[in-house]
XYZ file of C-alpha atoms in Angstrom:
321
model
C 14.215 15.399 27.377
C 13.310 13.849 24.022
C 15.414 10.815 23.058
C 17.234 11.110 19.745
C 15.622 9.161 16.858
C 12.477 8.431 18.877
C 9.385 8.557 16.616
C 7.311 11.741 16.811
C 3.671 11.885 17.853
C 1.244 13.866 15.631
C 1.102 16.500 18.389
C 4.881 16.913 18.282
C 4.890 17.186 14.491
C 2.102 19.757 14.652
C 4.128 21.823 17.123
C 7.326 21.561 15.069
C 5.599 22.580 11.832
C 3.299 25.084 13.540
C 0.175 23.524 12.072
C -2.866 21.850 13.607
C -2.914 18.173 14.574
C -5.834 17.746 12.141
C -3.574 18.917 9.299
C -0.931 16.374 10.329
C -3.508 13.569 10.058
C -4.602 14.883 6.640
C -0.975 14.828 5.452
C -0.675 11.217 6.639
C -3.975 10.208 4.993
C -2.946 11.784 1.672
C 0.383 9.937 1.717
C 2.445 13.143 1.920
C 3.811 12.308 5.369
C 4.747 8.682 6.036
C 3.612 7.262 9.382
C 3.033 3.973 11.132
C 0.489 2.825 13.675
C 1.094 1.397 17.151
C -2.266 0.175 18.436
C -4.562 3.129 17.728
C -1.758 5.723 17.863
C 0.105 7.184 14.874
C 3.869 7.731 14.966
C 6.220 9.474 12.506
C 9.878 8.547 12.105
C 12.327 11.505 12.232
C 13.674 10.682 8.752
C 10.130 10.698 7.340
C 9.479 14.138 8.786
C 12.743 15.380 7.273
C 11.774 13.861 3.908
C 8.438 15.688 4.034
C 10.131 18.991 4.867
C 12.559 18.510 1.991
C 9.708 17.713 -0.414
C 7.854 20.890 0.433
C 10.993 22.954 0.018
C 11.805 21.441 -3.358
C 8.311 21.366 -4.799
C 5.814 23.354 -2.784
C 2.375 23.421 -4.435
C 1.446 26.842 -5.752
C -1.898 28.561 -5.252
C -2.965 27.177 -8.626
C -2.260 23.525 -7.702
C -5.273 21.425 -8.645
C -6.786 18.712 -6.476
C -8.853 15.715 -7.464
C -11.138 14.138 -4.881
C -11.695 10.422 -4.521
C -15.076 9.330 -3.238
C -13.594 6.445 -1.252
C -12.972 7.423 2.356
C -13.055 11.122 1.350
C -9.350 10.880 0.490
C -7.915 13.983 -1.164
C -5.211 13.197 -3.717
C -3.353 16.311 -4.859
C -2.039 16.812 -8.381
C 1.525 17.916 -7.705
C 3.580 20.066 -10.051
C 6.390 18.418 -12.041
C 8.771 16.728 -11.327
C 6.696 15.040 -8.613
C 5.235 11.641 -9.509
C 1.908 10.410 -8.128
C 1.446 6.821 -7.002
C -1.931 5.445 -5.923
C -3.073 1.986 -4.956
C -2.540 -0.705 -2.383
C -1.113 -0.019 1.046
C 2.099 -1.942 1.563
C 5.216 -1.483 3.695
C 7.255 -1.977 0.547
C 5.533 1.039 -1.060
C 6.100 3.090 2.102
C 9.768 2.099 2.006
C 10.056 2.862 -1.706
C 8.501 6.299 -1.236
C 10.965 7.170 1.524
C 13.889 5.772 -0.469
C 13.007 7.716 -3.614
C 12.484 10.993 -1.800
C 15.774 10.730 0.080
C 17.987 9.163 -2.612
C 16.746 11.164 -5.606
C 16.681 14.908 -4.853
C 15.505 15.755 -8.382
C 12.513 13.406 -8.184
C 9.637 13.328 -5.702
C 7.161 10.485 -5.205
C 3.833 11.061 -3.461
C 1.861 7.950 -2.493
C -1.852 7.583 -1.658
C -3.113 4.296 -0.195
C -6.621 3.839 -1.542
C -6.719 0.167 -2.580
C -5.549 -1.720 -5.673
C -8.724 -1.393 -7.713
C -9.217 2.325 -7.050
C -5.529 2.963 -7.808
C -5.851 1.198 -11.158
C -8.996 3.186 -11.990
C -7.212 6.423 -11.113
C -4.444 5.458 -13.529
C -7.052 4.682 -16.199
C -8.594 8.131 -15.673
C -5.168 9.800 -15.867
C -5.343 10.983 -12.227
C -2.066 9.305 -11.210
C 1.201 8.229 -12.874
C 1.698 4.850 -11.163
C -0.688 2.290 -9.698
C 0.525 -0.226 -7.091
C -1.674 -3.319 -7.306
C -2.161 -6.964 -6.338
C -5.450 -8.102 -7.867
C -6.272 -11.779 -8.299
C -8.628 -12.716 -11.135
C -10.986 -15.301 -9.603
C -11.562 -16.986 -12.966
C -7.930 -17.536 -13.983
C -6.101 -17.175 -10.621
C -3.726 -14.854 -12.464
C -2.580 -11.655 -10.819
C -3.014 -8.146 -12.208
C -2.749 -8.654 -15.981
C -6.383 -9.685 -16.598
C -7.544 -6.381 -15.070
C -4.863 -4.325 -16.813
C -5.493 -5.809 -20.262
C -9.217 -5.082 -20.041
C -8.649 -1.419 -19.220
C -5.550 -0.269 -21.085
C -5.798 -0.839 -24.818
C -4.522 2.332 -26.474
C -2.654 3.935 -23.557
C 1.143 3.472 -23.338
C 1.739 1.528 -20.129
C 4.446 -0.627 -18.580
C 3.858 -3.220 -15.860
C 6.891 -3.714 -13.639
C 7.194 -6.489 -11.075
C 7.946 -5.172 -7.611
C 7.876 -8.315 -5.478
C 6.116 -11.492 -4.547
C 4.718 -11.428 -1.028
C 2.977 -13.792 1.339
C -0.636 -13.333 2.426
C -2.052 -15.262 5.337
C -3.996 -15.287 8.579
C -2.750 -12.780 11.144
C -3.596 -14.197 14.572
C -2.676 -13.702 18.223
C 0.754 -14.847 19.364
C 1.050 -18.648 19.176
C -2.399 -18.877 17.529
C -4.371 -19.764 20.685
C -7.588 -20.480 18.720
C -5.780 -22.718 16.220
C -7.041 -20.871 13.132
C -5.490 -22.570 10.098
C -8.142 -22.912 7.353
C -10.638 -20.723 5.526
C -13.424 -22.779 7.104
C -12.181 -21.738 10.564
C -13.367 -18.201 9.812
C -16.951 -19.478 10.190
C -16.479 -20.661 13.754
C -18.692 -19.049 16.382
C -15.693 -18.366 18.642
C -13.774 -16.509 15.891
C -14.098 -12.811 15.077
C -12.679 -11.583 11.772
C -11.625 -8.076 10.712
C -11.821 -7.338 6.979
C -10.222 -5.000 4.449
C -12.198 -2.456 2.429
C -13.933 -3.244 -0.858
C -11.574 -2.665 -3.799
C -8.458 -3.777 -1.953
C -6.487 -6.694 -3.353
C -6.667 -8.464 -0.004
C -10.477 -8.239 0.013
C -10.597 -9.663 -3.519
C -8.313 -12.535 -2.475
C -10.544 -13.307 0.501
C -13.749 -13.264 -1.547
C -12.210 -15.456 -4.257
C -11.282 -18.141 -1.710
C -14.670 -17.940 0.015
C -16.473 -18.344 -3.319
C -14.292 -21.301 -4.303
C -15.207 -23.048 -1.034
C -18.858 -21.946 -1.165
C -18.506 -20.151 2.170
C -21.212 -17.553 2.774
C -19.529 -14.276 3.855
C -22.451 -13.638 6.205
C -21.436 -16.717 8.180
C -18.205 -14.960 9.167
C -18.465 -12.840 12.294
C -16.834 -9.483 11.507
C -16.890 -9.768 7.704
C -18.652 -6.383 7.451
C -16.022 -4.637 9.589
C -13.616 -2.935 7.154
C -10.207 -1.370 7.797
C -7.985 0.441 5.302
C -4.504 -0.976 5.797
C -2.696 -4.158 6.808
C -1.429 -2.474 9.948
C -4.953 -1.368 10.894
C -6.291 -4.939 10.752
C -3.226 -6.312 12.552
C -3.764 -3.727 15.298
C -7.306 -5.042 15.877
C -5.878 -8.520 16.416
C -3.035 -7.209 18.587
C -5.400 -5.557 21.055
C -7.778 -8.523 21.138
C -10.686 -6.840 19.332
C -10.525 -9.511 16.607
C -9.097 -13.018 16.431
C -7.925 -13.052 12.828
C -7.299 -10.878 9.797
C -6.147 -11.664 6.287
C -2.994 -9.703 5.600
C 0.689 -9.718 4.771
C 3.456 -11.322 6.794
C 5.229 -7.991 7.277
C 2.229 -6.575 9.172
C 2.144 -9.554 11.547
C 5.863 -9.251 12.260
C 5.593 -5.521 12.842
C 3.226 -5.969 15.811
C 4.633 -9.316 17.010
C 1.718 -11.546 16.000
C 1.678 -15.059 14.571
C 1.182 -15.645 10.868
C -0.252 -18.612 8.955
C 0.583 -18.327 5.228
C -2.211 -19.149 2.777
C -1.173 -17.566 -0.554
C 1.706 -16.072 -2.488
C 0.757 -13.092 -4.620
C 2.437 -10.704 -7.040
C 2.698 -7.024 -6.308
C 3.223 -4.938 -9.448
C 3.606 -1.316 -10.505
C 1.527 -0.169 -13.471
C 3.099 2.874 -15.120
C 1.260 5.131 -17.557
C 3.505 7.225 -19.784
C 2.788 10.762 -20.963
C 4.933 13.420 -22.590
C 4.881 15.303 -19.283
C 5.990 12.464 -17.007
C 8.271 10.452 -19.304
C 11.555 11.882 -17.995
C 10.555 11.541 -14.342
C 9.175 8.014 -14.834
C 12.367 6.942 -16.592
C 14.386 8.071 -13.565
C 11.914 6.329 -11.286
C 12.263 3.015 -13.148
C 16.036 3.283 -13.076
C 15.904 3.752 -9.311
C 13.589 0.758 -8.806
C 16.033 -1.394 -10.780
C 19.115 -0.077 -8.990
C 21.326 -2.248 -6.796
C 21.021 0.312 -4.000
C 17.241 -0.034 -3.864
C 17.350 -3.825 -3.974
C 19.886 -3.861 -1.139
C 17.646 -1.587 0.929
C 14.817 -4.147 0.732
C 16.737 -6.727 2.772
C 15.424 -5.148 5.970
C 11.818 -6.024 5.014
C 10.326 -9.412 5.948
C 7.818 -11.374 3.907
C 8.884 -10.284 0.405
C 10.627 -12.061 -2.471
C 12.401 -9.510 -4.675
C 13.937 -11.970 -7.140
C 11.931 -10.498 -10.046
C 12.257 -6.878 -8.920
C 12.268 -4.526 -11.930
C 11.252 -7.151 -14.509
C 8.900 -5.896 -17.221
C 5.800 -8.112 -17.103
C 3.742 -6.415 -19.811
C 3.815 -3.380 -22.113
C 1.429 -1.826 -24.584
C 4.213 0.324 -25.967
C 7.958 -0.143 -25.571
C 9.363 2.763 -23.561
C 12.122 1.247 -21.437
C 15.240 -0.352 -22.811
């Protein structure tokens, strides 16, 4: 007898939807079906499955739906028909939460998220392949987040940069930090194995900036070449003892009951590109992000500071009031 509200396995979702398990994993990879990882197993919350079913009922892609393919990790990012909005960029529990919140609270508006890294998300926005990019990119030269990259790319395009949250990055280590890993130099120790994030992710850029500042050779770090694609993936490696440390967000450490040593506070922003086709949907989206209901819903998440939530950080053209 299945317990009520217990998360589904991919096999159970496949049986319920009468599709293959491979298709379930593709839906998760494309960001159409929200999921979380426990060790090396994927699980799907009942409310996320219901949100997916509602999305497909409201806005099922037609036979003429176009798809654009991203080279990175062979991810397939679909171009959904209006009024669906496309978000691409960094993986974050806050983005997962926002996607679920939007799709449940706003029946007339759908948000589809693809987690492909901050830099690739921003480039997709530049190419017009998505409507919103979720990014946290530190400029090594200025130590400023996001704007140096945005201002180099978007000159004539109408964009708005909206602050989502500040969040804490740090070392994710085993419970009680048995190897006493507290500094960047500790990553070079022979008894320490690191697990990295993929090139193009904001976390990878943060790591490389700190290593360069301290003149630490990446090749001196055991595990530097091992790349994973989400904060939960790297935390899982530490949780099962396959690595001693990862650089990631506090929320990931808390989710799998690991210890966390903070090393940096960073800004996580949404970059919005306006077109005649998406203006109405993006306006509703921005209103929802700024709503009291959404801000209240964030209280359940650890490791985030939402004091500046909804603030406009930068615009090339005034769209919002």
